[in-house]
């Protein structure tokens, strides 16, 4: 369950569906304390996308992507965690940029 002043379920459901159309294995969002998390399967990593409103706002949103097991995850000779996360972020960013109902998008880093 999310905290009382945290919103983002509709955004998370929409984004998960859009990502699936783009070939990303995005699962149905789950409620967490700080927002709605979309589990993403990109083997061999476990990633998540978090969707939530900006503190106190009802019309401003934030979307974050992260590796769930970045410290304990699989280790290989060639570790692609950073590249995998960057690729996911780029798909998310492009999806949001192409959404006609969204405006004033800002990227705080990649």
Short mmCIF file of C-alpha atoms in Angstrom, two decimals:
data_model
loop_
_atom_site.label_atom_id
_atom_site.label_comp_id
_atom_site.label_asym_id
_atom_site.label_seq_id
_atom_site.Cartn_x
_atom_site.Cartn_y
_atom_site.Cartn_z
CA UNK A 1 0.00 0.00 0.00
CA UNK A 2 1.25 3.47 -0.81
CA UNK A 3 1.42 6.32 1.66
CA UNK A 4 -1.77 8.45 1.73
CA UNK A 5 -0.34 11.39 -0.24
CA UNK A 6 1.43 9.27 -2.87
CA UNK A 7 -0.26 8.78 -6.24
CA UNK A 8 0.78 7.26 -9.53
CA UNK A 9 -1.18 4.07 -10.15
CA UNK A 10 -2.76 5.25 -13.42
CA UNK A 11 0.61 6.48 -14.70
CA UNK A 12 2.26 3.16 -13.78
CA UNK A 13 -0.46 1.08 -15.46
CA UNK A 14 -0.27 3.22 -18.61
CA UNK A 15 3.54 3.14 -18.71
CA UNK A 16 3.69 -0.64 -18.20
CA UNK A 17 1.28 -1.16 -21.12
CA UNK A 18 3.25 1.23 -23.34
CA UNK A 19 6.54 -0.49 -22.51
CA UNK A 20 5.04 -3.90 -23.33
CA UNK A 21 4.10 -2.54 -26.77
CA UNK A 22 7.77 -1.58 -27.17
CA UNK A 23 8.97 -5.08 -26.33
CA UNK A 24 9.89 -4.52 -22.67
CA UNK A 25 8.74 -7.24 -20.26
CA UNK A 26 6.99 -4.89 -17.85
CA UNK A 27 4.74 -6.48 -15.24
CA UNK A 28 1.62 -5.07 -13.63
CA UNK A 29 2.49 -2.31 -11.12
CA UNK A 30 2.54 -3.00 -7.40
CA UNK A 31 1.96 -0.53 -4.58
CA UNK A 32 4.91 0.38 -2.38
CA UNK A 33 5.29 3.03 0.31
CA UNK A 34 6.86 5.57 -2.02
CA UNK A 35 4.84 4.96 -5.18
CA UNK A 36 3.86 2.38 -7.75
CA UNK A 37 6.60 0.02 -8.91
CA UNK A 38 6.67 -1.72 -12.28
CA UNK A 39 8.84 -4.86 -12.11
CA UNK A 40 10.78 -5.30 -15.36
CA UNK A 41 12.43 -8.49 -16.56
CA UNK A 42 15.59 -7.95 -18.57
CA UNK A 43 17.64 -11.08 -18.02
CA UNK A 44 19.71 -11.57 -15.97
CA UNK A 45 18.73 -8.44 -14.05
CA UNK A 46 15.76 -7.42 -11.94
CA UNK A 47 14.80 -3.83 -12.62
CA UNK A 48 11.98 -1.63 -11.45
CA UNK A 49 10.37 1.58 -12.52
CA UNK A 50 8.87 3.76 -9.81
CA UNK A 51 6.02 6.16 -10.58
CA UNK A 52 4.81 8.72 -8.06
CA UNK A 53 3.67 12.28 -7.76
CA UNK A 54 6.17 14.94 -6.77
CA UNK A 55 5.82 15.65 -3.03
CA UNK A 56 2.56 17.46 -2.38
CA UNK A 57 1.65 17.86 -6.06
CA UNK A 58 -1.37 16.41 -7.82
CA UNK A 59 -0.27 17.35 -11.33
CA UNK A 60 3.50 16.70 -11.34
CA UNK A 61 4.99 13.24 -11.63
CA UNK A 62 8.31 11.50 -11.36
CA UNK A 63 9.45 8.29 -12.97
CA UNK A 64 12.61 6.51 -11.81
CA UNK A 65 14.28 3.38 -13.11
CA UNK A 66 16.69 1.29 -11.04
CA UNK A 67 18.29 -2.11 -10.63
CA UNK A 68 16.80 -3.98 -7.70
CA UNK A 69 19.87 -6.13 -7.08
CA UNK A 70 22.65 -3.74 -8.01
CA UNK A 71 24.88 -4.82 -5.10
CA UNK A 72 24.05 -8.52 -4.95
CA UNK A 73 23.11 -9.27 -8.53
CA UNK A 74 24.91 -11.54 -10.95
CA UNK A 75 28.54 -10.85 -11.77
CA UNK A 76 30.04 -11.69 -15.15
CA UNK A 77 33.28 -11.00 -16.96
CA UNK A 78 31.38 -8.31 -18.82
CA UNK A 79 28.91 -6.67 -16.49
CA UNK A 80 26.14 -4.93 -18.47
CA UNK A 81 24.12 -3.54 -15.58
CA UNK A 82 24.80 0.11 -16.34
CA UNK A 83 24.14 -0.34 -20.07
CA UNK A 84 20.94 -2.31 -19.39
CA UNK A 85 19.61 0.35 -17.04
CA UNK A 86 20.55 3.12 -19.48
CA UNK A 87 18.75 1.33 -22.34
CA UNK A 88 15.61 0.96 -20.20
CA UNK A 89 15.77 4.61 -19.20
CA UNK A 90 16.02 5.65 -22.86
CA UNK A 91 12.90 3.63 -23.76
CA UNK A 92 11.01 5.17 -20.82
CA UNK A 93 12.12 8.66 -21.79
CA UNK A 94 11.13 8.19 -25.44
CA UNK A 95 7.76 6.73 -24.41
CA UNK A 96 7.01 9.72 -22.20
CA UNK A 97 8.20 12.22 -24.81
CA UNK A 98 5.86 10.73 -27.42
CA UNK A 99 2.79 10.79 -25.16
CA UNK A 100 0.53 13.61 -26.38
CA UNK A 101 -1.07 14.08 -22.96
CA UNK A 102 2.25 14.90 -21.25
CA UNK A 103 4.04 18.23 -21.32
CA UNK A 104 6.93 20.03 -19.66
CA UNK A 105 9.05 16.88 -19.36
CA UNK A 106 12.36 17.23 -17.57
CA UNK A 107 15.13 14.69 -17.31
CA UNK A 108 17.10 14.89 -14.10
CA UNK A 109 19.83 12.62 -15.32
CA UNK A 110 20.61 9.49 -17.14
#
